Amino acid sequence: QLPVAEIERTFNKIEHHLLLSECNVLNKAMNLTTYESMGDVSMINREIDIYKSLNAQELLECARSIFKPEHSASLAYIV
């Protein structure tokens, strides 16, 4: 179970990152291009709300479906 404080902290970091990325003209252009290629350029204005609409259970279910042992890779370093 994810603590509520941890989820809020993560969402705050995401929001901070998104807002800072909009300060730079090049980043703003790249974000607009990304959303345009996804088919909905207006989504750039709703991105933070989309993140905030998620709840802990949805995050856990998504993480469990992605982070599975069969999806991992091992890397051996030869020194």
PDB file of N, CA and C in Angstrom:
ATOM      1  N   GLN A   1       0.846  -1.182   0.000  1.00  0.00           N
ATOM      2  CA  GLN A   1       0.000   0.000   0.000  1.00  0.00           C
ATOM      3  C   GLN A   1       0.891   1.244   0.000  1.00  0.00           C
ATOM      4  N   LEU A   2       0.574   2.163  -0.877  1.00  0.00           N
ATOM      5  CA  LEU A   2       1.330   3.411  -0.945  1.00  0.00           C
ATOM      6  C   LEU A   2       0.765   4.416   0.054  1.00  0.00           C
ATOM      7  N   PRO A   3       1.631   5.009   0.851  1.00  0.00           N
ATOM      8  CA  PRO A   3       1.149   6.045   1.768  1.00  0.00           C
ATOM      9  C   PRO A   3       0.676   7.275   0.984  1.00  0.00           C
ATOM     10  N   VAL A   4      -0.352   7.913   1.470  1.00  0.00           N
ATOM     11  CA  VAL A   4      -0.915   9.094   0.810  1.00  0.00           C
ATOM     12  C   VAL A   4       0.141  10.182   0.663  1.00  0.00           C
ATOM     13  N   ALA A   5       0.960  10.349   1.675  1.00  0.00           N
ATOM     14  CA  ALA A   5       2.000  11.389   1.628  1.00  0.00           C
ATOM     15  C   ALA A   5       2.986  11.125   0.492  1.00  0.00           C
ATOM     16  N   GLU A   6       3.306   9.864   0.255  1.00  0.00           N
ATOM     17  CA  GLU A   6       4.237   9.512  -0.826  1.00  0.00           C
ATOM     18  C   GLU A   6       3.625   9.824  -2.187  1.00  0.00           C
ATOM     19  N   ILE A   7       2.349   9.533  -2.343  1.00  0.00           N
ATOM     20  CA  ILE A   7       1.660   9.821  -3.607  1.00  0.00           C
ATOM     21  C   ILE A   7       1.614  11.329  -3.839  1.00  0.00           C
ATOM     22  N   GLU A   8       1.260  12.090  -2.798  1.00  0.00           N
ATOM     23  CA  GLU A   8       1.210  13.545  -2.928  1.00  0.00           C
ATOM     24  C   GLU A   8       2.577  14.126  -3.273  1.00  0.00           C
ATOM     25  N   ARG A   9       3.612  13.598  -2.641  1.00  0.00           N
ATOM     26  CA  ARG A   9       4.974  14.068  -2.913  1.00  0.00           C
ATOM     27  C   ARG A   9       5.341  13.790  -4.374  1.00  0.00           C
ATOM     28  N   THR A  10       4.986  12.617  -4.858  1.00  0.00           N
ATOM     29  CA  THR A  10       5.283  12.260  -6.247  1.00  0.00           C
ATOM     30  C   THR A  10       4.523  13.156  -7.213  1.00  0.00           C
ATOM     31  N   PHE A  11       3.244  13.381  -6.954  1.00  0.00           N
ATOM     32  CA  PHE A  11       2.456  14.251  -7.822  1.00  0.00           C
ATOM     33  C   PHE A  11       2.993  15.680  -7.804  1.00  0.00           C
ATOM     34  N   ASN A  12       3.436  16.146  -6.644  1.00  0.00           N
ATOM     35  CA  ASN A  12       4.016  17.489  -6.558  1.00  0.00           C
ATOM     36  C   ASN A  12       5.289  17.590  -7.382  1.00  0.00           C
ATOM     37  N   LYS A  13       6.108  16.536  -7.359  1.00  0.00           N
ATOM     38  CA  LYS A  13       7.328  16.527  -8.168  1.00  0.00           C
ATOM     39  C   LYS A  13       6.991  16.540  -9.660  1.00  0.00           C
ATOM     40  N   ILE A  14       5.978  15.770 -10.048  1.00  0.00           N
ATOM     41  CA  ILE A  14       5.559  15.737 -11.450  1.00  0.00           C
ATOM     42  C   ILE A  14       5.059  17.109 -11.877  1.00  0.00           C
ATOM     43  N   GLU A  15       4.215  17.709 -11.057  1.00  0.00           N
ATOM     44  CA  GLU A  15       3.676  19.034 -11.379  1.00  0.00           C
ATOM     45  C   GLU A  15       4.797  20.069 -11.485  1.00  0.00           C
ATOM     46  N   HIS A  16       5.728  20.025 -10.558  1.00  0.00           N
ATOM     47  CA  HIS A  16       6.856  20.948 -10.582  1.00  0.00           C
ATOM     48  C   HIS A  16       7.660  20.775 -11.876  1.00  0.00           C
ATOM     49  N   HIS A  17       7.932  19.529 -12.228  1.00  0.00           N
ATOM     50  CA  HIS A  17       8.684  19.248 -13.456  1.00  0.00           C
ATOM     51  C   HIS A  17       7.934  19.749 -14.692  1.00  0.00           C
ATOM     52  N   LEU A  18       6.639  19.498 -14.754  1.00  0.00           N
ATOM     53  CA  LEU A  18       5.852  19.926 -15.915  1.00  0.00           C
ATOM     54  C   LEU A  18       5.817  21.448 -16.035  1.00  0.00           C
ATOM     55  N   LEU A  19       5.633  22.121 -14.912  1.00  0.00           N
ATOM     56  CA  LEU A  19       5.583  23.583 -14.948  1.00  0.00           C
ATOM     57  C   LEU A  19       6.933  24.177 -15.341  1.00  0.00           C
ATOM     58  N   LEU A  20       8.014  23.616 -14.832  1.00  0.00           N
ATOM     59  CA  LEU A  20       9.345  24.108 -15.213  1.00  0.00           C
ATOM     60  C   LEU A  20       9.638  23.844 -16.683  1.00  0.00           C
ATOM     61  N   SER A  21       9.158  22.720 -17.196  1.00  0.00           N
ATOM     62  CA  SER A  21       9.431  22.400 -18.598  1.00  0.00           C
ATOM     63  C   SER A  21       8.720  23.363 -19.542  1.00  0.00           C
ATOM     64  N   GLU A  22       7.687  24.026 -19.055  1.00  0.00           N
ATOM     65  CA  GLU A  22       6.965  24.980 -19.884  1.00  0.00           C
ATOM     66  C   GLU A  22       7.637  26.350 -19.914  1.00  0.00           C
ATOM     67  N   CYS A  23       8.626  26.574 -19.065  1.00  0.00           N
ATOM     68  CA  CYS A  23       9.310  27.872 -19.021  1.00  0.00           C
ATOM     69  C   CYS A  23      10.246  28.069 -20.205  1.00  0.00           C
ATOM     70  N   ASN A  24      10.773  27.001 -20.718  1.00  0.00           N
ATOM     71  CA  ASN A  24      11.709  27.049 -21.828  1.00  0.00           C
ATOM     72  C   ASN A  24      10.937  26.919 -23.139  1.00  0.00           C
ATOM     73  N   VAL A  25      11.186  27.806 -24.088  1.00  0.00           N
ATOM     74  CA  VAL A  25      10.448  27.812 -25.354  1.00  0.00           C
ATOM     75  C   VAL A  25      10.657  26.513 -26.122  1.00  0.00           C
ATOM     76  N   LEU A  26      11.878  26.002 -26.130  1.00  0.00           N
ATOM     77  CA  LEU A  26      12.150  24.752 -26.847  1.00  0.00           C
ATOM     78  C   LEU A  26      11.386  23.593 -26.236  1.00  0.00           C
ATOM     79  N   ASN A  27      11.376  23.514 -24.906  1.00  0.00           N
ATOM     80  CA  ASN A  27      10.624  22.446 -24.239  1.00  0.00           C
ATOM     81  C   ASN A  27       9.133  22.556 -24.524  1.00  0.00           C
ATOM     82  N   LYS A  28       8.622  23.767 -24.503  1.00  0.00           N
ATOM     83  CA  LYS A  28       7.199  23.982 -24.797  1.00  0.00           C
ATOM     84  C   LYS A  28       6.884  23.500 -26.219  1.00  0.00           C
ATOM     85  N   ALA A  29       7.752  23.831 -27.168  1.00  0.00           N
ATOM     86  CA  ALA A  29       7.561  23.398 -28.547  1.00  0.00           C
ATOM     87  C   ALA A  29       7.613  21.874 -28.652  1.00  0.00           C
ATOM     88  N   MET A  30       8.547  21.266 -27.933  1.00  0.00           N
ATOM     89  CA  MET A  30       8.661  19.796 -27.957  1.00  0.00           C
ATOM     90  C   MET A  30       7.408  19.149 -27.359  1.00  0.00           C
ATOM     91  N   ASN A  31       6.912  19.715 -26.260  1.00  0.00           N
ATOM     92  CA  ASN A  31       5.696  19.180 -25.644  1.00  0.00           C
ATOM     93  C   ASN A  31       4.502  19.321 -26.581  1.00  0.00           C
ATOM     94  N   LEU A  32       4.377  20.467 -27.227  1.00  0.00           N
ATOM     95  CA  LEU A  32       3.282  20.667 -28.183  1.00  0.00           C
ATOM     96  C   LEU A  32       3.384  19.671 -29.333  1.00  0.00           C
ATOM     97  N   THR A  33       4.586  19.433 -29.812  1.00  0.00           N
ATOM     98  CA  THR A  33       4.795  18.467 -30.895  1.00  0.00           C
ATOM     99  C   THR A  33       4.413  17.064 -30.451  1.00  0.00           C
ATOM    100  N   THR A  34       4.784  16.714 -29.237  1.00  0.00           N
ATOM    101  CA  THR A  34       4.445  15.386 -28.713  1.00  0.00           C
ATOM    102  C   THR A  34       2.939  15.190 -28.658  1.00  0.00           C
ATOM    103  N   TYR A  35       2.231  16.171 -28.116  1.00  0.00           N
ATOM    104  CA  TYR A  35       0.779  16.041 -28.005  1.00  0.00           C
ATOM    105  C   TYR A  35       0.101  16.082 -29.368  1.00  0.00           C
ATOM    106  N   GLU A  36       0.641  16.863 -30.276  1.00  0.00           N
ATOM    107  CA  GLU A  36       0.089  16.904 -31.633  1.00  0.00           C
ATOM    108  C   GLU A  36       0.242  15.537 -32.298  1.00  0.00           C
ATOM    109  N   SER A  37       1.391  14.906 -32.104  1.00  0.00           N
ATOM    110  CA  SER A  37       1.602  13.583 -32.714  1.00  0.00           C
ATOM    111  C   SER A  37       0.723  12.518 -32.066  1.00  0.00           C
ATOM    112  N   MET A  38       0.303  12.762 -30.816  1.00  0.00           N
ATOM    113  CA  MET A  38      -0.614  11.836 -30.146  1.00  0.00           C
ATOM    114  C   MET A  38      -2.063  12.110 -30.549  1.00  0.00           C
ATOM    115  N   GLY A  39      -2.293  13.207 -31.261  1.00  0.00           N
ATOM    116  CA  GLY A  39      -3.618  13.488 -31.776  1.00  0.00           C
ATOM    117  C   GLY A  39      -4.450  14.458 -30.969  1.00  0.00           C
ATOM    118  N   ASP A  40      -3.908  15.020 -29.888  1.00  0.00           N
ATOM    119  CA  ASP A  40      -4.696  15.944 -29.063  1.00  0.00           C
ATOM    120  C   ASP A  40      -3.777  16.984 -28.436  1.00  0.00           C
ATOM    121  N   VAL A  41      -3.493  18.034 -29.194  1.00  0.00           N
ATOM    122  CA  VAL A  41      -2.569  19.062 -28.714  1.00  0.00           C
ATOM    123  C   VAL A  41      -3.114  19.784 -27.485  1.00  0.00           C
ATOM    124  N   SER A  42      -4.427  19.829 -27.318  1.00  0.00           N
ATOM    125  CA  SER A  42      -4.999  20.517 -26.152  1.00  0.00           C
ATOM    126  C   SER A  42      -4.725  19.753 -24.854  1.00  0.00           C
ATOM    127  N   MET A  43      -4.261  18.523 -24.964  1.00  0.00           N
ATOM    128  CA  MET A  43      -3.949  17.726 -23.785  1.00  0.00           C
ATOM    129  C   MET A  43      -2.828  18.354 -22.955  1.00  0.00           C
ATOM    130  N   ILE A  44      -2.025  19.203 -23.582  1.00  0.00           N
ATOM    131  CA  ILE A  44      -0.948  19.866 -22.856  1.00  0.00           C
ATOM    132  C   ILE A  44      -1.504  20.702 -21.708  1.00  0.00           C
ATOM    133  N   ASN A  45      -2.717  21.199 -21.847  1.00  0.00           N
ATOM    134  CA  ASN A  45      -3.340  22.014 -20.813  1.00  0.00           C
ATOM    135  C   ASN A  45      -4.002  21.182 -19.717  1.00  0.00           C
ATOM    136  N   ARG A  46      -4.151  19.881 -19.965  1.00  0.00           N
ATOM    137  CA  ARG A  46      -4.830  19.004 -19.004  1.00  0.00           C
ATOM    138  C   ARG A  46      -3.899  17.979 -18.368  1.00  0.00           C
ATOM    139  N   GLU A  47      -2.625  18.005 -18.719  1.00  0.00           N
ATOM    140  CA  GLU A  47      -1.702  16.966 -18.273  1.00  0.00           C
ATOM    141  C   GLU A  47      -1.636  16.855 -16.747  1.00  0.00           C
ATOM    142  N   ILE A  48      -1.521  17.961 -16.062  1.00  0.00           N
ATOM    143  CA  ILE A  48      -1.434  17.921 -14.599  1.00  0.00           C
ATOM    144  C   ILE A  48      -2.717  17.356 -14.011  1.00  0.00           C
ATOM    145  N   ASP A  49      -3.863  17.761 -14.542  1.00  0.00           N
ATOM    146  CA  ASP A  49      -5.141  17.238 -14.046  1.00  0.00           C
ATOM    147  C   ASP A  49      -5.271  15.735 -14.283  1.00  0.00           C
ATOM    148  N   ILE A  50      -4.722  15.260 -15.385  1.00  0.00           N
ATOM    149  CA  ILE A  50      -4.759  13.822 -15.675  1.00  0.00           C
ATOM    150  C   ILE A  50      -3.962  13.063 -14.621  1.00  0.00           C
ATOM    151  N   TYR A  51      -2.766  13.556 -14.301  1.00  0.00           N
ATOM    152  CA  TYR A  51      -1.976  12.912 -13.248  1.00  0.00           C
ATOM    153  C   TYR A  51      -2.707  12.937 -11.916  1.00  0.00           C
ATOM    154  N   LYS A  52      -3.304  14.081 -11.582  1.00  0.00           N
ATOM    155  CA  LYS A  52      -3.977  14.221 -10.291  1.00  0.00           C
ATOM    156  C   LYS A  52      -5.258  13.391 -10.196  1.00  0.00           C
ATOM    157  N   SER A  53      -5.802  12.990 -11.336  1.00  0.00           N
ATOM    158  CA  SER A  53      -7.026  12.187 -11.305  1.00  0.00           C
ATOM    159  C   SER A  53      -6.758  10.726 -10.956  1.00  0.00           C
ATOM    160  N   LEU A  54      -5.494  10.308 -10.978  1.00  0.00           N
ATOM    161  CA  LEU A  54      -5.144   8.938 -10.639  1.00  0.00           C
ATOM    162  C   LEU A  54      -5.203   8.738  -9.134  1.00  0.00           C
ATOM    163  N   ASN A  55      -5.507   7.509  -8.731  1.00  0.00           N
ATOM    164  CA  ASN A  55      -5.489   7.209  -7.300  1.00  0.00           C
ATOM    165  C   ASN A  55      -4.443   6.123  -7.034  1.00  0.00           C
ATOM    166  N   ALA A  56      -4.208   5.849  -5.768  1.00  0.00           N
ATOM    167  CA  ALA A  56      -3.156   4.910  -5.370  1.00  0.00           C
ATOM    168  C   ALA A  56      -3.401   3.518  -5.949  1.00  0.00           C
ATOM    169  N   GLN A  57      -4.629   3.071  -5.949  1.00  0.00           N
ATOM    170  CA  GLN A  57      -4.935   1.732  -6.451  1.00  0.00           C
ATOM    171  C   GLN A  57      -4.616   1.618  -7.940  1.00  0.00           C
ATOM    172  N   GLU A  58      -4.958   2.635  -8.713  1.00  0.00           N
ATOM    173  CA  GLU A  58      -4.647   2.622 -10.148  1.00  0.00           C
ATOM    174  C   GLU A  58      -3.144   2.591 -10.385  1.00  0.00           C
ATOM    175  N   LEU A  59      -2.406   3.354  -9.598  1.00  0.00           N
ATOM    176  CA  LEU A  59      -0.952   3.363  -9.728  1.00  0.00           C
ATOM    177  C   LEU A  59      -0.351   2.000  -9.403  1.00  0.00           C
ATOM    178  N   LEU A  60      -0.828   1.388  -8.340  1.00  0.00           N
ATOM    179  CA  LEU A  60      -0.323   0.066  -7.962  1.00  0.00           C
ATOM    180  C   LEU A  60      -0.643  -0.980  -9.020  1.00  0.00           C
ATOM    181  N   GLU A  61      -1.850  -0.968  -9.547  1.00  0.00           N
ATOM    182  CA  GLU A  61      -2.229  -1.931 -10.578  1.00  0.00           C
ATOM    183  C   GLU A  61      -1.373  -1.762 -11.828  1.00  0.00           C
ATOM    184  N   CYS A  62      -1.143  -0.536 -12.210  1.00  0.00           N
ATOM    185  CA  CYS A  62      -0.310  -0.263 -13.380  1.00  0.00           C
ATOM    186  C   CYS A  62       1.124  -0.729 -13.132  1.00  0.00           C
ATOM    187  N   ALA A  63       1.662  -0.400 -11.964  1.00  0.00           N
ATOM    188  CA  ALA A  63       3.032  -0.797 -11.634  1.00  0.00           C
ATOM    189  C   ALA A  63       3.175  -2.315 -11.607  1.00  0.00           C
ATOM    190  N   ARG A  64       2.189  -2.984 -11.047  1.00  0.00           N
ATOM    191  CA  ARG A  64       2.243  -4.452 -10.993  1.00  0.00           C
ATOM    192  C   ARG A  64       2.186  -5.079 -12.381  1.00  0.00           C
ATOM    193  N   SER A  65       1.471  -4.443 -13.299  1.00  0.00           N
ATOM    194  CA  SER A  65       1.378  -5.005 -14.652  1.00  0.00           C
ATOM    195  C   SER A  65       2.653  -4.752 -15.462  1.00  0.00           C
ATOM    196  N   ILE A  66       3.401  -3.711 -15.107  1.00  0.00           N
ATOM    197  CA  ILE A  66       4.613  -3.372 -15.850  1.00  0.00           C
ATOM    198  C   ILE A  66       5.856  -4.009 -15.230  1.00  0.00           C
ATOM    199  N   PHE A  67       6.007  -3.876 -13.917  1.00  0.00           N
ATOM    200  CA  PHE A  67       7.224  -4.338 -13.241  1.00  0.00           C
ATOM    201  C   PHE A  67       7.073  -5.782 -12.784  1.00  0.00           C
ATOM    202  N   LYS A  68       7.282  -6.687 -13.722  1.00  0.00           N
ATOM    203  CA  LYS A  68       7.219  -8.121 -13.457  1.00  0.00           C
ATOM    204  C   LYS A  68       8.585  -8.727 -13.736  1.00  0.00           C
ATOM    205  N   PRO A  69       8.906  -9.819 -13.057  1.00  0.00           N
ATOM    206  CA  PRO A  69      10.204 -10.451 -13.307  1.00  0.00           C
ATOM    207  C   PRO A  69      10.423 -10.815 -14.774  1.00  0.00           C
ATOM    208  N   GLU A  70       9.383 -11.236 -15.460  1.00  0.00           N
ATOM    209  CA  GLU A  70       9.539 -11.624 -16.867  1.00  0.00           C
ATOM    210  C   GLU A  70       9.767 -10.421 -17.790  1.00  0.00           C
ATOM    211  N   HIS A  71       9.542  -9.220 -17.284  1.00  0.00           N
ATOM    212  CA  HIS A  71       9.800  -8.012 -18.065  1.00  0.00           C
ATOM    213  C   HIS A  71      11.179  -7.415 -17.772  1.00  0.00           C
ATOM    214  N   SER A  72      11.927  -8.064 -16.900  1.00  0.00           N
ATOM    215  CA  SER A  72      13.218  -7.507 -16.512  1.00  0.00           C
ATOM    216  C   SER A  72      14.350  -8.104 -17.340  1.00  0.00           C
ATOM    217  N   ALA A  73      15.449  -7.433 -17.299  1.00  0.00           N
ATOM    218  CA  ALA A  73      16.651  -7.896 -17.998  1.00  0.00           C
ATOM    219  C   ALA A  73      17.812  -7.867 -17.019  1.00  0.00           C
ATOM    220  N   SER A  74      18.739  -8.755 -17.212  1.00  0.00           N
ATOM    221  CA  SER A  74      19.932  -8.796 -16.368  1.00  0.00           C
ATOM    222  C   SER A  74      21.115  -8.330 -17.190  1.00  0.00           C
ATOM    223  N   LEU A  75      21.967  -7.600 -16.540  1.00  0.00           N
ATOM    224  CA  LEU A  75      23.163  -7.095 -17.181  1.00  0.00           C
ATOM    225  C   LEU A  75      24.363  -7.533 -16.368  1.00  0.00           C
ATOM    226  N   ALA A  76      25.280  -8.215 -17.011  1.00  0.00           N
ATOM    227  CA  ALA A  76      26.482  -8.688 -16.321  1.00  0.00           C
ATOM    228  C   ALA A  76      27.658  -7.797 -16.734  1.00  0.00           C
ATOM    229  N   TYR A  77      28.330  -7.271 -15.742  1.00  0.00           N
ATOM    230  CA  TYR A  77      29.518  -6.458 -15.995  1.00  0.00           C
ATOM    231  C   TYR A  77      30.749  -7.346 -15.936  1.00  0.00           C
ATOM    232  N   ILE A  78      31.553  -7.256 -16.955  1.00  0.00           N
ATOM    233  CA  ILE A  78      32.813  -7.999 -16.973  1.00  0.00           C
ATOM    234  C   ILE A  78      33.912  -6.992 -16.727  1.00  0.00           C
ATOM    235  N   VAL A  79      34.638  -7.210 -15.663  1.00  0.00           N
ATOM    236  CA  VAL A  79      35.677  -6.266 -15.266  1.00  0.00           C
ATOM    237  C   VAL A  79      37.035  -6.792 -15.681  1.00  0.00           C
TER     238      VAL A  79
END
